[in-house]
Amino acid sequence: MAKHKTPLLDQLESGPWPSFVSDIKQECDSRAKNAKGVDYQIPADCPDDLLGVLEMSYVDGETHWKHGGIVGVFGYGGGVIGRYCDQPQMFPGVAHFHTVRVNQPSGLYYKTDFLRQLCDLWELRGSGLTNMHGSTGDIVLLGTTTPQLEEIFFELTHNMNNDLGGSGSNLRTPSCCLGQSRCEFACIDTQQLCYDLTNTYQDELHRPAFPYKFKFKIDGCPNGCVAAIARSDFSIIGTWRDEIRIDQKVVAAYAGGEIKPNAGAHAGRDWGKFDIQKEVVERCPSGCIRYEGGKLEINNKECVRCMHCINTMPRALRIGNDRGASILCGAKAPILDGPQMSSLLVPFIKAEEPYSEIKEVIENIWDWWMEEGKNRERLGETMKRLSFQKLLDVTNIKADARHVREPRHNPYIFWKEEEVTGGWKREIADYRKKHQK
Amino acid sequence: MAVVEFKGKKFEVDEDGFLQRFDDWNPEWVEYVKESEGIKELTDNHQKVIEFLQDYYKKNGIAPMVRILSKVTGFKLKEIYELFPSGPGKGACKMAGLPKPTGCV
Ligand code: HEM
Ligand code: HEM
Ligand code: SF4
Ligand code: SF4
């Protein structure tokens, strides 16, 4: 028997998509039955009260969580998002409803052993509800009480060899696309790099020392499966700098209709016979492909590595062999001064263990931003305020045409004093010798 | 809101154990909070951090950025965590009686 009546939420149990309401109800039932005889450390009816408070929010269209919450574990300044219900008498099961961020493995590959162990822990000490995964990448354990935080942390670290993720004004949990584990487009080992950076910068992740939050994301190629360019202050995107490898025989197989374009991604609709000229050559943003006499040619000097031709004929066209990554900086959501995607900082960098070159860029940026960034100013905003030129200076990168989409159109140009003959110190009296008042 | 009593003093606090009013702060508060913040003995170094936070808050109406706390007290972040295991926000600011940190924590 459900604890609260939830007529509005009940409507979300119909329809074909997996219903979060049905799933939560199932967990309510499971905890009520307690077939395994678990000694629940937080109220067994926690998920019932979650449905209750959610139904209430559906009725009045307002949230029922109090503002903020500061809880955590000793030694760390983040990792747990504290939360308290604003109707604790009515919904005591969610009076405390803190969220624990747990660092996920790169690429989100799991063994059932690990997930079972995590579920056992969470069943005992939490609500039994999760988010797989938070947008930043963490495993999210959704809802527990303050006294359980150290207990959960102890078990996570001692029995599962797993750590918390990040929160607050620090390095948040890095994440990546699945990379070379099962994608032939991957130009770098995104998982290895993600894992390495996460371990290298544990201190920065667990103890907020920054003006504001800072995120790493790593895409294996410009397709951007982890959306690094839009969702990380420091975006690493794989690429290559030699030639696209073409297998002419396979090109012919595509032309002959033996292989479906885009690996069959558009098979749900009849788009007619595959036409390389129309669907590849004419779509190339650089116009650098030619298809004549059954032969496909690419002028790689003009190729911007947009991935279109490779995405369309993955079995005929492959990424080059001289691989690395581009680094872009400054992506952020709108608050405060408008949304930003990352801007190109390093056109090409090798991405090989121990990743010293990439780390040098990261640390140069941090040294600068930690000193100059204002309180709660994202890197993207610091770049706007202090200029892209300053970012180049602190990273020792020479300005290059690839740093801009187009040159400035206003003439408000600053010069460094040493660049100007004679400098800035001028005597008005000298000027007056030639120009009367 | 909960009220705690300690050594004859009363303190109004929120769920996270932060003082509701900075003006209610007194040295007994520090005595009372220290255990829940994992601190055995209060040292001069703890006092130094607490005093600076209070000073800064009175002058500026906000808590200082971590970097300013480090610069002025001379304690690296690592040392601040050695003094206050839950960190400058949950640990030191709470003990100093400053309002609860807000934002995307
Ligand atoms: C009392 C005398 C003058 C005053 C108060 C004055 C003021 C101004 C102002 C306010 C502007 C517009 C600024 C802007 O768009 O942001 C301007 C533009 C301009 N003035 Fe004058 N001006 C004066 C005399 C002169 C004289 C004598 C000359 C030339 C011999 C001159 C040449 C120009 C030019 C070329 C511009 C356009 C600059 C541009 O487009 O960037 N002005 N002036
Ligand atoms: C003989 C007197 C002046 C001349 C020839 C003059 C000329 C100019 C010119 C050519 C510009 C345009 C600059 C540019 O677009 O790069 C300008 C801008 C401006 N001037 Fe003057 N100006 C004079 C006096 C003044 C005075 C007395 C004031 C204010 C008290 C003033 C305030 C401004 C402002 C606010 C701008 C716009 C700056 C900007 O948009 O960045 N000007 N002036
Ligand atoms: S970003 Fe590129 S390399 Fe990574 S999974 Fe997507 S297509 Fe593959
Ligand atoms: S990767 Fe893009 S720019 Fe390069 S040849 Fe293919 S379609 Fe053209």
PDB file of N, CA and C in Angstrom, chain A residues 210-265:
ATOM      1  N   PHE A 210      39.886  26.974  -5.980  1.00  0.00           N
ATOM      2  CA  PHE A 210      39.775  27.795  -7.180  1.00  0.00           C
ATOM      3  C   PHE A 210      38.803  28.956  -6.959  1.00  0.00           C
ATOM      4  N   PRO A 211      38.842  29.963  -7.841  1.00  0.00           N
ATOM      5  CA  PRO A 211      37.839  31.023  -7.754  1.00  0.00           C
ATOM      6  C   PRO A 211      36.423  30.465  -8.002  1.00  0.00           C
ATOM      7  N   TYR A 212      36.345  29.394  -8.801  1.00  0.00           N
ATOM      8  CA  TYR A 212      35.050  28.827  -9.147  1.00  0.00           C
ATOM      9  C   TYR A 212      35.266  27.400  -9.648  1.00  0.00           C
ATOM     10  N   LYS A 213      34.191  26.768 -10.114  1.00  0.00           N
ATOM     11  CA  LYS A 213      34.322  25.400 -10.600  1.00  0.00           C
ATOM     12  C   LYS A 213      35.166  25.333 -11.880  1.00  0.00           C
ATOM     13  N   PHE A 214      35.731  24.165 -12.165  1.00  0.00           N
ATOM     14  CA  PHE A 214      36.548  23.982 -13.373  1.00  0.00           C
ATOM     15  C   PHE A 214      36.382  22.544 -13.842  1.00  0.00           C
ATOM     16  N   LYS A 215      36.113  22.364 -15.124  1.00  0.00           N
ATOM     17  CA  LYS A 215      35.845  21.006 -15.616  1.00  0.00           C
ATOM     18  C   LYS A 215      36.746  20.621 -16.784  1.00  0.00           C
ATOM     19  N   PHE A 216      37.132  19.334 -16.781  1.00  0.00           N
ATOM     20  CA  PHE A 216      37.833  18.737 -17.930  1.00  0.00           C
ATOM     21  C   PHE A 216      36.871  17.795 -18.629  1.00  0.00           C
ATOM     22  N   LYS A 217      36.879  17.812 -19.952  1.00  0.00           N
ATOM     23  CA  LYS A 217      36.220  16.739 -20.682  1.00  0.00           C
ATOM     24  C   LYS A 217      37.058  16.390 -21.896  1.00  0.00           C
ATOM     25  N   ILE A 218      36.985  15.131 -22.278  1.00  0.00           N
ATOM     26  CA  ILE A 218      37.873  14.644 -23.322  1.00  0.00           C
ATOM     27  C   ILE A 218      37.088  13.879 -24.379  1.00  0.00           C
ATOM     28  N   ASP A 219      37.093  14.398 -25.586  1.00  0.00           N
ATOM     29  CA  ASP A 219      36.472  13.726 -26.724  1.00  0.00           C
ATOM     30  C   ASP A 219      37.570  13.124 -27.598  1.00  0.00           C
ATOM     31  N   GLY A 220      37.315  11.938 -28.109  1.00  0.00           N
ATOM     32  CA  GLY A 220      38.320  11.272 -28.932  1.00  0.00           C
ATOM     33  C   GLY A 220      38.435  11.849 -30.335  1.00  0.00           C
ATOM     34  N   CYS A 221      37.399  12.560 -30.774  1.00  0.00           N
ATOM     35  CA  CYS A 221      37.428  13.169 -32.106  1.00  0.00           C
ATOM     36  C   CYS A 221      36.418  14.316 -32.127  1.00  0.00           C
ATOM     37  N   PRO A 222      36.374  15.068 -33.213  1.00  0.00           N
ATOM     38  CA  PRO A 222      35.481  16.234 -33.236  1.00  0.00           C
ATOM     39  C   PRO A 222      33.979  15.911 -33.170  1.00  0.00           C
ATOM     40  N   ASN A 223      33.590  14.642 -33.247  1.00  0.00           N
ATOM     41  CA  ASN A 223      32.166  14.346 -33.095  1.00  0.00           C
ATOM     42  C   ASN A 223      31.653  14.766 -31.717  1.00  0.00           C
ATOM     43  N   GLY A 224      32.496  14.758 -30.737  1.00  0.00           N
ATOM     44  CA  GLY A 224      32.138  15.319 -29.439  1.00  0.00           C
ATOM     45  C   GLY A 224      31.099  14.529 -28.664  1.00  0.00           C
ATOM     46  N   CYS A 225      31.325  13.240 -28.494  1.00  0.00           N
ATOM     47  CA  CYS A 225      30.323  12.410 -27.815  1.00  0.00           C
ATOM     48  C   CYS A 225      30.187  12.722 -26.330  1.00  0.00           C
ATOM     49  N   VAL A 226      31.176  13.401 -25.717  1.00  0.00           N
ATOM     50  CA  VAL A 226      30.991  13.814 -24.329  1.00  0.00           C
ATOM     51  C   VAL A 226      30.746  15.334 -24.266  1.00  0.00           C
ATOM     52  N   ALA A 227      30.647  15.956 -25.450  1.00  0.00           N
ATOM     53  CA  ALA A 227      30.316  17.389 -25.557  1.00  0.00           C
ATOM     54  C   ALA A 227      31.314  18.280 -24.827  1.00  0.00           C
ATOM     55  N   ALA A 228      32.586  17.909 -24.910  1.00  0.00           N
ATOM     56  CA  ALA A 228      33.630  18.673 -24.220  1.00  0.00           C
ATOM     57  C   ALA A 228      33.594  20.154 -24.591  1.00  0.00           C
ATOM     58  N   ILE A 229      33.323  20.456 -25.841  1.00  0.00           N
ATOM     59  CA  ILE A 229      33.420  21.849 -26.295  1.00  0.00           C
ATOM     60  C   ILE A 229      32.366  22.740 -25.648  1.00  0.00           C
ATOM     61  N   ALA A 230      31.285  22.146 -25.187  1.00  0.00           N
ATOM     62  CA  ALA A 230      30.197  22.939 -24.607  1.00  0.00           C
ATOM     63  C   ALA A 230      30.131  22.816 -23.097  1.00  0.00           C
ATOM     64  N   ARG A 231      30.729  21.794 -22.531  1.00  0.00           N
ATOM     65  CA  ARG A 231      30.485  21.523 -21.117  1.00  0.00           C
ATOM     66  C   ARG A 231      31.740  21.402 -20.265  1.00  0.00           C
ATOM     67  N   SER A 232      32.863  21.914 -20.764  1.00  0.00           N
ATOM     68  CA  SER A 232      34.062  21.865 -19.928  1.00  0.00           C
ATOM     69  C   SER A 232      34.896  23.123 -20.141  1.00  0.00           C
ATOM     70  N   ASP A 233      35.452  23.624 -19.036  1.00  0.00           N
ATOM     71  CA  ASP A 233      36.322  24.801 -19.105  1.00  0.00           C
ATOM     72  C   ASP A 233      37.589  24.477 -19.893  1.00  0.00           C
ATOM     73  N   PHE A 234      37.984  23.196 -19.822  1.00  0.00           N
ATOM     74  CA  PHE A 234      39.194  22.769 -20.515  1.00  0.00           C
ATOM     75  C   PHE A 234      38.807  21.555 -21.357  1.00  0.00           C
ATOM     76  N   SER A 235      38.637  21.781 -22.661  1.00  0.00           N
ATOM     77  CA  SER A 235      38.123  20.750 -23.553  1.00  0.00           C
ATOM     78  C   SER A 235      39.266  20.181 -24.378  1.00  0.00           C
ATOM     79  N   ILE A 236      39.416  18.869 -24.318  1.00  0.00           N
ATOM     80  CA  ILE A 236      40.458  18.198 -25.099  1.00  0.00           C
ATOM     81  C   ILE A 236      39.747  17.386 -26.180  1.00  0.00           C
ATOM     82  N   ILE A 237      40.079  17.652 -27.434  1.00  0.00           N
ATOM     83  CA  ILE A 237      39.362  16.995 -28.533  1.00  0.00           C
ATOM     84  C   ILE A 237      40.373  16.390 -29.502  1.00  0.00           C
ATOM     85  N   GLY A 238      40.273  15.095 -29.683  1.00  0.00           N
ATOM     86  CA  GLY A 238      41.230  14.387 -30.529  1.00  0.00           C
ATOM     87  C   GLY A 238      41.153  14.810 -31.986  1.00  0.00           C
ATOM     88  N   THR A 239      42.302  14.729 -32.678  1.00  0.00           N
ATOM     89  CA  THR A 239      42.344  15.013 -34.114  1.00  0.00           C
ATOM     90  C   THR A 239      43.621  14.386 -34.685  1.00  0.00           C
ATOM     91  N   TRP A 240      43.859  14.618 -35.953  1.00  0.00           N
ATOM     92  CA  TRP A 240      45.086  14.118 -36.591  1.00  0.00           C
ATOM     93  C   TRP A 240      45.603  15.220 -37.482  1.00  0.00           C
ATOM     94  N   ARG A 241      46.884  15.106 -37.909  1.00  0.00           N
ATOM     95  CA  ARG A 241      47.398  16.191 -38.754  1.00  0.00           C
ATOM     96  C   ARG A 241      48.015  15.693 -40.048  1.00  0.00           C
ATOM     97  N   ASP A 242      47.927  14.390 -40.291  1.00  0.00           N
ATOM     98  CA  ASP A 242      48.396  13.929 -41.615  1.00  0.00           C
ATOM     99  C   ASP A 242      47.165  13.678 -42.500  1.00  0.00           C
ATOM    100  N   GLU A 243      47.171  12.575 -43.214  1.00  0.00           N
ATOM    101  CA  GLU A 243      46.136  12.415 -44.234  1.00  0.00           C
ATOM    102  C   GLU A 243      45.053  11.417 -43.860  1.00  0.00           C
ATOM    103  N   ILE A 244      43.857  11.691 -44.310  1.00  0.00           N
ATOM    104  CA  ILE A 244      42.774  10.737 -44.162  1.00  0.00           C
ATOM    105  C   ILE A 244      43.127   9.522 -45.018  1.00  0.00           C
ATOM    106  N   ARG A 245      42.997   8.332 -44.430  1.00  0.00           N
ATOM    107  CA  ARG A 245      43.348   7.114 -45.159  1.00  0.00           C
ATOM    108  C   ARG A 245      42.127   6.652 -45.970  1.00  0.00           C
ATOM    109  N   ILE A 246      42.348   6.479 -47.275  1.00  0.00           N
ATOM    110  CA  ILE A 246      41.238   6.128 -48.158  1.00  0.00           C
ATOM    111  C   ILE A 246      41.436   4.702 -48.694  1.00  0.00           C
ATOM    112  N   ASP A 247      40.391   3.907 -48.598  1.00  0.00           N
ATOM    113  CA  ASP A 247      40.433   2.579 -49.204  1.00  0.00           C
ATOM    114  C   ASP A 247      39.497   2.611 -50.420  1.00  0.00           C
ATOM    115  N   GLN A 248      40.109   2.755 -51.609  1.00  0.00           N
ATOM    116  CA  GLN A 248      39.303   2.987 -52.827  1.00  0.00           C
ATOM    117  C   GLN A 248      38.341   1.825 -53.117  1.00  0.00           C
ATOM    118  N   LYS A 249      38.776   0.616 -52.772  1.00  0.00           N
ATOM    119  CA  LYS A 249      37.899  -0.535 -53.048  1.00  0.00           C
ATOM    120  C   LYS A 249      36.616  -0.424 -52.240  1.00  0.00           C
ATOM    121  N   VAL A 250      36.776   0.016 -51.006  1.00  0.00           N
ATOM    122  CA  VAL A 250      35.596   0.139 -50.157  1.00  0.00           C
ATOM    123  C   VAL A 250      34.743   1.335 -50.585  1.00  0.00           C
ATOM    124  N   VAL A 251      35.408   2.389 -51.096  1.00  0.00           N
ATOM    125  CA  VAL A 251      34.648   3.514 -51.643  1.00  0.00           C
ATOM    126  C   VAL A 251      33.719   2.986 -52.747  1.00  0.00           C
ATOM    127  N   ALA A 252      34.286   2.137 -53.576  1.00  0.00           N
ATOM    128  CA  ALA A 252      33.488   1.558 -54.671  1.00  0.00           C
ATOM    129  C   ALA A 252      32.321   0.738 -54.133  1.00  0.00           C
ATOM    130  N   ALA A 253      32.563   0.045 -53.030  1.00  0.00           N
ATOM    131  CA  ALA A 253      31.477  -0.754 -52.439  1.00  0.00           C
ATOM    132  C   ALA A 253      30.358   0.156 -51.926  1.00  0.00           C
ATOM    133  N   TYR A 254      30.746   1.311 -51.374  1.00  0.00           N
ATOM    134  CA  TYR A 254      29.709   2.282 -50.946  1.00  0.00           C
ATOM    135  C   TYR A 254      28.940   2.770 -52.174  1.00  0.00           C
ATOM    136  N   ALA A 255      29.723   3.125 -53.231  1.00  0.00           N
ATOM    137  CA  ALA A 255      29.094   3.648 -54.451  1.00  0.00           C
ATOM    138  C   ALA A 255      28.149   2.606 -55.053  1.00  0.00           C
ATOM    139  N   GLY A 256      28.541   1.348 -54.968  1.00  0.00           N
ATOM    140  CA  GLY A 256      27.724   0.277 -55.536  1.00  0.00           C
ATOM    141  C   GLY A 256      26.563  -0.151 -54.650  1.00  0.00           C
ATOM    142  N   GLY A 257      26.427   0.474 -53.515  1.00  0.00           N
ATOM    143  CA  GLY A 257      25.299   0.163 -52.637  1.00  0.00           C
ATOM    144  C   GLY A 257      25.500  -1.078 -51.784  1.00  0.00           C
ATOM    145  N   GLU A 258      26.737  -1.632 -51.774  1.00  0.00           N
ATOM    146  CA  GLU A 258      26.962  -2.833 -50.964  1.00  0.00           C
ATOM    147  C   GLU A 258      27.061  -2.517 -49.484  1.00  0.00           C
ATOM    148  N   ILE A 259      27.529  -1.268 -49.177  1.00  0.00           N
ATOM    149  CA  ILE A 259      27.632  -0.881 -47.770  1.00  0.00           C
ATOM    150  C   ILE A 259      26.736   0.340 -47.557  1.00  0.00           C
ATOM    151  N   LYS A 260      25.990   0.303 -46.474  1.00  0.00           N
ATOM    152  CA  LYS A 260      25.076   1.422 -46.203  1.00  0.00           C
ATOM    153  C   LYS A 260      25.856   2.644 -45.713  1.00  0.00           C
ATOM    154  N   PRO A 261      25.501   3.855 -46.214  1.00  0.00           N
ATOM    155  CA  PRO A 261      26.171   5.066 -45.723  1.00  0.00           C
ATOM    156  C   PRO A 261      25.879   5.268 -44.238  1.00  0.00           C
ATOM    157  N   ASN A 262      26.772   5.970 -43.562  1.00  0.00           N
ATOM    158  CA  ASN A 262      26.644   6.258 -42.128  1.00  0.00           C
ATOM    159  C   ASN A 262      26.328   4.990 -41.318  1.00  0.00           C
ATOM    160  N   ALA A 263      26.890   3.894 -41.747  1.00  0.00           N
ATOM    161  CA  ALA A 263      26.705   2.619 -41.043  1.00  0.00           C
ATOM    162  C   ALA A 263      25.227   2.305 -40.817  1.00  0.00           C
ATOM    163  N   GLY A 264      24.399   2.751 -41.749  1.00  0.00           N
ATOM    164  CA  GLY A 264      22.971   2.425 -41.665  1.00  0.00           C
ATOM    165  C   GLY A 264      22.178   3.330 -40.738  1.00  0.00           C
ATOM    166  N   ALA A 265      22.762   4.486 -40.344  1.00  0.00           N
ATOM    167  CA  ALA A 265      22.100   5.374 -39.372  1.00  0.00           C
ATOM    168  C   ALA A 265      20.788   5.947 -39.908  1.00  0.00           C
TER     169      ALA A 265
END
